[in-house]
mmCIF file of C-alpha atoms in Angstrom:
data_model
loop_
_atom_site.group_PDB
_atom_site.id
_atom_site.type_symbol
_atom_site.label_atom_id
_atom_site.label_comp_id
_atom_site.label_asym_id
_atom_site.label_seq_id
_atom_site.Cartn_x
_atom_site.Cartn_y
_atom_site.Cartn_z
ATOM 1 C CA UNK A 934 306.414 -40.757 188.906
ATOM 2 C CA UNK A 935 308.913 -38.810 186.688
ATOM 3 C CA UNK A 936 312.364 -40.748 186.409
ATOM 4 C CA UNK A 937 315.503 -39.429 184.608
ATOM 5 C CA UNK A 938 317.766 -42.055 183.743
ATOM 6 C CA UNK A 939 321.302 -41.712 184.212
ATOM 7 C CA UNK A 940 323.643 -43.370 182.013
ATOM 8 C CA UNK A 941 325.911 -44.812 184.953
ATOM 9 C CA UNK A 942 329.653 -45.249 184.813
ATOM 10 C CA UNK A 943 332.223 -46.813 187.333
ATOM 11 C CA UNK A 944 333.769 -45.099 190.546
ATOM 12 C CA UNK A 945 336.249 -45.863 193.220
ATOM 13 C CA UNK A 946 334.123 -47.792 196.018
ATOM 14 C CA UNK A 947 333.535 -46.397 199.279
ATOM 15 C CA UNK A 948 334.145 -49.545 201.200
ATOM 16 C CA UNK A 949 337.152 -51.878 199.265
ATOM 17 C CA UNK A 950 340.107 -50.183 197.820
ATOM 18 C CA UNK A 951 340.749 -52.877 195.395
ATOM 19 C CA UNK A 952 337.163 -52.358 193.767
ATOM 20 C CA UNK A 953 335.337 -50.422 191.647
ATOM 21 C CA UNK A 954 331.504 -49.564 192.213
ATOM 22 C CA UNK A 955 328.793 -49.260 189.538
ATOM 23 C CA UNK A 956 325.384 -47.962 190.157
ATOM 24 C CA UNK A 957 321.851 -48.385 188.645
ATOM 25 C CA UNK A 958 320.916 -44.891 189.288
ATOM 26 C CA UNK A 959 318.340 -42.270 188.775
ATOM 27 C CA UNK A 960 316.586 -38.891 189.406
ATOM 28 C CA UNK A 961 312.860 -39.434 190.362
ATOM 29 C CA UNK A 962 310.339 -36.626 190.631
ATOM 30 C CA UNK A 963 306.592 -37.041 192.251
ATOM 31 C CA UNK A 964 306.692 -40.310 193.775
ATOM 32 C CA UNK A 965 303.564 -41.947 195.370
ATOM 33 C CA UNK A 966 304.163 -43.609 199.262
ATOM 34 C CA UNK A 967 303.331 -46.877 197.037
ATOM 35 C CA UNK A 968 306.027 -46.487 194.205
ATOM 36 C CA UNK A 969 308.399 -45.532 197.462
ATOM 37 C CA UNK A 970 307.487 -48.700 199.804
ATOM 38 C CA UNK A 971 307.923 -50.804 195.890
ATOM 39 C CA UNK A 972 311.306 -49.025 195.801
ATOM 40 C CA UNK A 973 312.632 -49.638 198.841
ATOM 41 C CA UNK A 974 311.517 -53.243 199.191
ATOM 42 C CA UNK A 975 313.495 -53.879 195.726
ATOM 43 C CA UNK A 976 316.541 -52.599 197.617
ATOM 44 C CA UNK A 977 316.636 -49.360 196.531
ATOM 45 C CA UNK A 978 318.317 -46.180 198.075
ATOM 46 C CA UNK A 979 318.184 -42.177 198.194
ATOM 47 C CA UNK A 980 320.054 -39.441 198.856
ATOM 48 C CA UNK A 981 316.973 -36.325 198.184
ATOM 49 C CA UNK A 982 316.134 -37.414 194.519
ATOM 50 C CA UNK A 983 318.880 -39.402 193.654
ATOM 51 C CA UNK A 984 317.907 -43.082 193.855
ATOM 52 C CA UNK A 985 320.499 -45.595 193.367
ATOM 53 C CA UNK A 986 321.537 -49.182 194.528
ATOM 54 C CA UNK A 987 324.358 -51.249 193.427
ATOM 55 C CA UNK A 988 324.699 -53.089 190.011
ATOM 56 C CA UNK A 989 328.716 -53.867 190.255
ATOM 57 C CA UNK A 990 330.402 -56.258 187.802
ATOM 58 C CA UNK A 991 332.571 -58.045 189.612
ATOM 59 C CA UNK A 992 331.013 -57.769 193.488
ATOM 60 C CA UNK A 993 328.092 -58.380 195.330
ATOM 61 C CA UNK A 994 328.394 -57.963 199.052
ATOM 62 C CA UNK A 995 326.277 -55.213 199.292
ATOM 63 C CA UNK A 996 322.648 -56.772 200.925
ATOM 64 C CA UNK A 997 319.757 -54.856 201.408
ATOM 65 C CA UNK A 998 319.022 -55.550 205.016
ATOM 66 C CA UNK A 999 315.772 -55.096 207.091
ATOM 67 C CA UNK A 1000 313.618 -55.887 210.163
ATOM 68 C CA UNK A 1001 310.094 -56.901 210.853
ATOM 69 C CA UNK A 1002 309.608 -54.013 213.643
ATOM 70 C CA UNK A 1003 307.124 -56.191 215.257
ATOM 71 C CA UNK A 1004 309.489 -59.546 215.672
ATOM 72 C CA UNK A 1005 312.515 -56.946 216.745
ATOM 73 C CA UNK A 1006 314.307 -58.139 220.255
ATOM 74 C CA UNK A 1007 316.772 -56.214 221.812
ATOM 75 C CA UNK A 1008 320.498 -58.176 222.798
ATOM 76 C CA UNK A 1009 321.757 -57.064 226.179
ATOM 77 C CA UNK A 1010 324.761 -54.950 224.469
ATOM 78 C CA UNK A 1011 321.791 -53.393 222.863
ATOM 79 C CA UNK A 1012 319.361 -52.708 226.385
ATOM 80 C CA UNK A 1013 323.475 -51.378 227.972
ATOM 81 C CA UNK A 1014 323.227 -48.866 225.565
ATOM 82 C CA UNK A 1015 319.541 -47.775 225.760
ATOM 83 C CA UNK A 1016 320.141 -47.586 229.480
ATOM 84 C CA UNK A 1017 323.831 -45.184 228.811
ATOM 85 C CA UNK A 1018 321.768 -42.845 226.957
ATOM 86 C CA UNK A 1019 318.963 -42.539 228.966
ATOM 87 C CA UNK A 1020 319.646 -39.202 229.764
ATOM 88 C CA UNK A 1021 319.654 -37.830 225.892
ATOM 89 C CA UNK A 1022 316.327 -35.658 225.021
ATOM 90 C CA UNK A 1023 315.147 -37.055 221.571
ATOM 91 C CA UNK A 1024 313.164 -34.770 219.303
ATOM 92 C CA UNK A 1025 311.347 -35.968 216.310
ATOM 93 C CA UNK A 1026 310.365 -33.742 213.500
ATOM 94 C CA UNK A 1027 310.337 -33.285 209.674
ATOM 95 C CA UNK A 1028 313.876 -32.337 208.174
ATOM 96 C CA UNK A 1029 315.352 -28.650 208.611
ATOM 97 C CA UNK A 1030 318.530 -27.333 207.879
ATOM 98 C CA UNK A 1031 320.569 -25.593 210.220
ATOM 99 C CA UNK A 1032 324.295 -24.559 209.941
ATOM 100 C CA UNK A 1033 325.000 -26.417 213.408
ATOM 101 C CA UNK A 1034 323.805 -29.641 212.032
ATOM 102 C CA UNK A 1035 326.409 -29.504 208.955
ATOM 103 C CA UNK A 1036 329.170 -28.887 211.435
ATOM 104 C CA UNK A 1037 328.171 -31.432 213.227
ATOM 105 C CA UNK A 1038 328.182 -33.811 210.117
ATOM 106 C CA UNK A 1039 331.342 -32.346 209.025
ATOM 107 C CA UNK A 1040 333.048 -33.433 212.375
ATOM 108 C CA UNK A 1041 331.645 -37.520 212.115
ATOM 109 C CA UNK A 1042 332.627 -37.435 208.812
ATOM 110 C CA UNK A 1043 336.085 -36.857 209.457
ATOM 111 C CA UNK A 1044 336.193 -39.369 211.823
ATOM 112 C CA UNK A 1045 334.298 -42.254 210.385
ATOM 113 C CA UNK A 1046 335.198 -40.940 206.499
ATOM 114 C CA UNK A 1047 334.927 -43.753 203.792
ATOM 115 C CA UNK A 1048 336.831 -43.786 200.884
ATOM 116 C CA UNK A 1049 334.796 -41.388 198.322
ATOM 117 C CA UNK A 1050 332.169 -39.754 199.589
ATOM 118 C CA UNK A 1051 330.115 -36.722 197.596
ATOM 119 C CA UNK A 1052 328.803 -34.993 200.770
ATOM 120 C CA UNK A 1053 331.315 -32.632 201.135
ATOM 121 C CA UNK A 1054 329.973 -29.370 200.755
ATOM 122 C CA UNK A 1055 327.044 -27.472 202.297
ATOM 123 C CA UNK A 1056 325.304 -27.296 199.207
ATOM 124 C CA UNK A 1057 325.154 -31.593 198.798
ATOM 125 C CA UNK A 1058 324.462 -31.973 202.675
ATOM 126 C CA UNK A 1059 321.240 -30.045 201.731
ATOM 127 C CA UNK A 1060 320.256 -31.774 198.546
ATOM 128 C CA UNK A 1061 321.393 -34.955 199.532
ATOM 129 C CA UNK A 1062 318.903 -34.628 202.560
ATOM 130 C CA UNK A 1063 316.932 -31.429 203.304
ATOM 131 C CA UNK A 1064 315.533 -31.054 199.789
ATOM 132 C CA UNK A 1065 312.664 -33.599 197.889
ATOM 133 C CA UNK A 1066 311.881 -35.500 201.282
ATOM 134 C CA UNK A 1067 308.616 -36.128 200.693
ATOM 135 C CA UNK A 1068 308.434 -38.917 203.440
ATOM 136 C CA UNK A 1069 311.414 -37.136 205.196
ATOM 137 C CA UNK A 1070 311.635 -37.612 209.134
ATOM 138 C CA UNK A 1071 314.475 -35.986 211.631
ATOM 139 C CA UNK A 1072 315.271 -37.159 214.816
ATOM 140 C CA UNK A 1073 317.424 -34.531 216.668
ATOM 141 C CA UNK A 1074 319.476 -35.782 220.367
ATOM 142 C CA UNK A 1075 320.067 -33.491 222.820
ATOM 143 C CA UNK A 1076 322.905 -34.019 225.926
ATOM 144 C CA UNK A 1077 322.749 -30.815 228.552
ATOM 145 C CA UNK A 1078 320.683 -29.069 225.589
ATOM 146 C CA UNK A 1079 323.646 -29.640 223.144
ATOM 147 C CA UNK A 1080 322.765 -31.043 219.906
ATOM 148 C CA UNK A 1081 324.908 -34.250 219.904
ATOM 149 C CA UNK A 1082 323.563 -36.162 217.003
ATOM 150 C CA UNK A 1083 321.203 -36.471 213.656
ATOM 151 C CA UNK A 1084 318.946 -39.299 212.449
ATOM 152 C CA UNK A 1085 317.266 -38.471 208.991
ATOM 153 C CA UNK A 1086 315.197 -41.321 207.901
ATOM 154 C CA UNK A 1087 312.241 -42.038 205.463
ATOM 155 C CA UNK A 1088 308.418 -42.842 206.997
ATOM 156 C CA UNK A 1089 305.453 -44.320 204.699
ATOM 157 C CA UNK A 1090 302.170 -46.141 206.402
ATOM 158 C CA UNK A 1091 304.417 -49.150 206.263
ATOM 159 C CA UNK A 1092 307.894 -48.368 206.274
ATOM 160 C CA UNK A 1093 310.926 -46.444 207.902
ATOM 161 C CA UNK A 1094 313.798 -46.140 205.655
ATOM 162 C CA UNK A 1095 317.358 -44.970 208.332
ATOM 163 C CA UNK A 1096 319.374 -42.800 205.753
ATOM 164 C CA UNK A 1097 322.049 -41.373 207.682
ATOM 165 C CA UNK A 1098 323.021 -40.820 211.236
ATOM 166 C CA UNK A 1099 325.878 -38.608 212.510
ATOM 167 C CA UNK A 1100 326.759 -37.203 215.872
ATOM 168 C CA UNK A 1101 329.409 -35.841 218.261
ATOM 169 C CA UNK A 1102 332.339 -38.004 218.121
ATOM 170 C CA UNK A 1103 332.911 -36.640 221.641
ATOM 171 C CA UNK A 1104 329.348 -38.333 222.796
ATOM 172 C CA UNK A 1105 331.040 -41.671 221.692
ATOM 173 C CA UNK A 1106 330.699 -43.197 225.321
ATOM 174 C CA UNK A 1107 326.666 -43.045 224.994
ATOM 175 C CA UNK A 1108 326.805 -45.449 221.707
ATOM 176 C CA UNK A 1109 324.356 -42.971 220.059
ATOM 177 C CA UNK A 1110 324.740 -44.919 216.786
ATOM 178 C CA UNK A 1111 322.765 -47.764 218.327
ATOM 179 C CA UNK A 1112 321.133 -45.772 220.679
ATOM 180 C CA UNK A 1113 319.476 -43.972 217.471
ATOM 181 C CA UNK A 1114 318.629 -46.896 215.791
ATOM 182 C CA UNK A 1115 316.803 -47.822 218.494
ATOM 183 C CA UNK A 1116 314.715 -45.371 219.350
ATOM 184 C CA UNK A 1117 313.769 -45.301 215.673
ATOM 185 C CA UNK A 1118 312.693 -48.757 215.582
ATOM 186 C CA UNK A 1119 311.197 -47.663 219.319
ATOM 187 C CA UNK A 1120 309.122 -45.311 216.919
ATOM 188 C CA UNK A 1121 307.928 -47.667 214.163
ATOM 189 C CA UNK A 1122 306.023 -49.698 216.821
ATOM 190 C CA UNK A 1123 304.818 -47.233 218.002
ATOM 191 C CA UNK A 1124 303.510 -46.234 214.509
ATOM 192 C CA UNK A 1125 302.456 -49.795 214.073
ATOM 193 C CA UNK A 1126 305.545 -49.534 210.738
ATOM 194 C CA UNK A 1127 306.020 -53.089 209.634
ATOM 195 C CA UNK A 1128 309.328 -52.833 208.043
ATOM 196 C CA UNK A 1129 312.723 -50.972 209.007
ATOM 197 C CA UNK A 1130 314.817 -50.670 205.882
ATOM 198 C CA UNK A 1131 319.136 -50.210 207.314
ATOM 199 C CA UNK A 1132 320.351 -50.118 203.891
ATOM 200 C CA UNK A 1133 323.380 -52.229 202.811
ATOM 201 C CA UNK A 1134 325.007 -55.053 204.381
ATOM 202 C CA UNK A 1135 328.420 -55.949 204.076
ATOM 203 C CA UNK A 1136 329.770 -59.343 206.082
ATOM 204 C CA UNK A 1137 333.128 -58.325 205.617
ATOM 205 C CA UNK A 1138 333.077 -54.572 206.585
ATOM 206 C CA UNK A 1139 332.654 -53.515 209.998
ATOM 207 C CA UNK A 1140 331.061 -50.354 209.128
ATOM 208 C CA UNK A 1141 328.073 -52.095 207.388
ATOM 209 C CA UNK A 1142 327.888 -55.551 209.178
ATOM 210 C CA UNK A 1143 326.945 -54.119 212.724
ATOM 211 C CA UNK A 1144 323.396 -53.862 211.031
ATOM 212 C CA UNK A 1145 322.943 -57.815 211.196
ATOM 213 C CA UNK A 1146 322.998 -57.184 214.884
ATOM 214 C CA UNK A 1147 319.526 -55.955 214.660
ATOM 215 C CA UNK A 1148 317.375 -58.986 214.826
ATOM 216 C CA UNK A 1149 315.762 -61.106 213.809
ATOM 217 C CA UNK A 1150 316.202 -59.578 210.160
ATOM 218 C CA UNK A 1151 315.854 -60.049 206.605
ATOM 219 C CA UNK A 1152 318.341 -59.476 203.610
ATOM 220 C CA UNK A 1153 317.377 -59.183 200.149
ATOM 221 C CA UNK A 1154 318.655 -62.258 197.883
ATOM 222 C CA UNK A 1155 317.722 -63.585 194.535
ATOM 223 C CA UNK A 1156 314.980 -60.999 194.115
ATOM 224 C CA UNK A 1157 313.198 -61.771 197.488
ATOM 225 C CA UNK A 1158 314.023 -61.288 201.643
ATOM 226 C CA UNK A 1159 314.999 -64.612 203.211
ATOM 227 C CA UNK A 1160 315.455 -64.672 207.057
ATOM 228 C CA UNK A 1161 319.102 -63.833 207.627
ATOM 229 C CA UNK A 1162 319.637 -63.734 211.606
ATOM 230 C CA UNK A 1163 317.276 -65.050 213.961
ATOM 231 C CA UNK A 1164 316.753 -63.594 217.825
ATOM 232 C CA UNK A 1165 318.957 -65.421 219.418
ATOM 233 C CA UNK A 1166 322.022 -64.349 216.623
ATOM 234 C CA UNK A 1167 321.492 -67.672 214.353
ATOM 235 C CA UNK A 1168 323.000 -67.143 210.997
ATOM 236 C CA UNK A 1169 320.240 -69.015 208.749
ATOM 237 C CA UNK A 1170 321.952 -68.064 205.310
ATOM 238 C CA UNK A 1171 325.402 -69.257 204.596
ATOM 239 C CA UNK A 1172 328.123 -66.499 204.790
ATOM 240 C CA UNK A 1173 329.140 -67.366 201.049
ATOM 241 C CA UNK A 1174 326.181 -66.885 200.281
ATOM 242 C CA UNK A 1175 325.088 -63.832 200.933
ATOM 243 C CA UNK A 1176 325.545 -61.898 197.764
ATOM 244 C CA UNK A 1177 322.876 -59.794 195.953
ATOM 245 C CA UNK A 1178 323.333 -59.877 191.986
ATOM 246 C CA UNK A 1179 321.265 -57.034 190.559
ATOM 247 C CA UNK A 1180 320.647 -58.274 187.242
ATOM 248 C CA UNK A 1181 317.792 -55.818 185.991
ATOM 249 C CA UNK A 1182 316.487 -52.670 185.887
ATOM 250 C CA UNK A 1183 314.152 -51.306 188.483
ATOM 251 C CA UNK A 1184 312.727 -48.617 186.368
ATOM 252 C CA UNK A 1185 311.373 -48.703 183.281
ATOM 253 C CA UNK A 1186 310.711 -46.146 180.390
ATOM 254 C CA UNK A 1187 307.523 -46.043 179.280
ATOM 255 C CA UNK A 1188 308.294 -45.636 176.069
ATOM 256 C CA UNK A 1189 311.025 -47.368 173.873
ATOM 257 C CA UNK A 1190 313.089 -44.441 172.458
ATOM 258 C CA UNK A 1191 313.168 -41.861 175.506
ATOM 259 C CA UNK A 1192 314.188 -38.204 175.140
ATOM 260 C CA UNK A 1193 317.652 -37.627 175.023
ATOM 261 C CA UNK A 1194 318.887 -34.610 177.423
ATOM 262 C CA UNK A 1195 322.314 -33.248 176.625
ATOM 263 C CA UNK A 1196 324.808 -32.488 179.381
ATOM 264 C CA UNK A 1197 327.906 -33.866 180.972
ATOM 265 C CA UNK A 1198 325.602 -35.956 183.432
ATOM 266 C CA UNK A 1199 323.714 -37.627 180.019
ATOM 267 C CA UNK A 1200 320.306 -38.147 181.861
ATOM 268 C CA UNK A 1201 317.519 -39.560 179.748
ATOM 269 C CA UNK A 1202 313.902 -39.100 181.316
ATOM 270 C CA UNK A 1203 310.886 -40.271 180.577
ATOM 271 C CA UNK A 1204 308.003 -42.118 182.931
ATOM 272 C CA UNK A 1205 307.806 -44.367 185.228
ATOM 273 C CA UNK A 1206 305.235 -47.194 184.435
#
């Protein structure tokens, strides 16, 4: 694996207005399905080849978060809204760009629109996820043969990474947000995947703490994943304290005095190891 190191600086966060966000953050070129599964189980994230996950100074609420697909059981809001959406077709391929599906993502965004957020443009909607997805995987849903929503997603031997979902605000009856999450995790079973990766959690942000309601589940604490929720909806880890302190680097150079590559973006690269 090829990794350019980014020297990372502070930013506006996406989910608190009174904080600021810092990233550990790189670009990574040829990566085996074992340095990805390694990645993501260290709470790692992606957007094409940009790999990132937090290292703030001053707050730690986001949690990697993720479910044993085998142990998964549905909650009765969670069957309602299988059974709303039963009529949606579901297609499942590898990721391709089309102009309706950046329209479409254009529309959710200004709905559900965080506070900073780079995916503005056509040209970052296709890096960010129709280019370098070597593990990529699409699922495309379908009401009266109108696309209505987008699930892109990462899938190894062992693991299904959920990237991004967006769909037709005007679809928001059917609870296609859930209903995608579902059949995704429907899909890992099926594929005999062991672990579903939903990104962050954040208790105290609505956007990010519906993913706890996918259980039982497992966040990422203290360098290891502790049972956080059990079936029944159980909290097993204390709410103050579930905080995730990155405290060291992921990725390593292999040697001690990497190349130096000038540019406003001062990226260092060397190999992973």
């Amino acid at each position: 694996m090829l990794a350019h190191f980014i020297e990372s600086k502070s930013f506006q966060c996406g989910y608190f207005k009174d904080k600021k966000s810092l990233f550990e953050e790189y670009l990574l070129e040829d990566i085996s399905e074992v340095e990805f599964e390694y990645l993501l189980a260290h709470g790692m994230r992606h957007f094409g080849d940009y790999f990132f996950r937090p290292r703030c100074l001053d707050c730690y609420k986001c949690v990697p978060i993720r479910v044993r697909t085998e142990d998964f059981k549905m909650t009765r809001s969670q069957k309602r809204s299988l059974k709303s959406s039963s009529g949606v077709l579901v297609k499942i391929g590898t990721p391709k760009y089309a102009d309706e599906k950046f329209d479409l993502y254009i529309r959710h965004k200004r709905k559900f629109c965080a506070l900073q957020d780079d995916v503005e443009d056509e040209q970052n909607f296709r890096l960010s996820f129709y280019v370098n997805t070597a593990f990529g995987i699409e699922f495309e849903y379908y009401v009266n043969g109108r696309l209505a929503g987008v699930a892109l997603g990462d899938h190894t031997s062992n693991t299904f990474s959920a990237i991004y979902t967006f769909y037709d605000v005007r679809d928001s009856k059917l609870s296609l947000g859930t209903f995608s999450i579902l059949k995704q995790l429907e899909f890992c079973r099926q594929q005999s995947v062991k672990f579903f990766y939903l990104g962050y959690y954040i208790d105290e942000n609505q956007s990010l703490k519906y993913k706890g309601d996918f259980r039982p589940n497992e966040i990422y604490l203290d360098q290891s994943w502790r049972p956080f929720r059990n079936a029944e909806g159980e909290y097993l880890v204390p709410k103050n304290n579930i905080l995730w302190r990155n405290t060291e680097f992921l990725v390593k150079a292999k040697v001690d005095q990497p190349k130096e590559i000038s540019g406003p973006s001062q990226i260092k690269e060397n190999l992973f190891f």
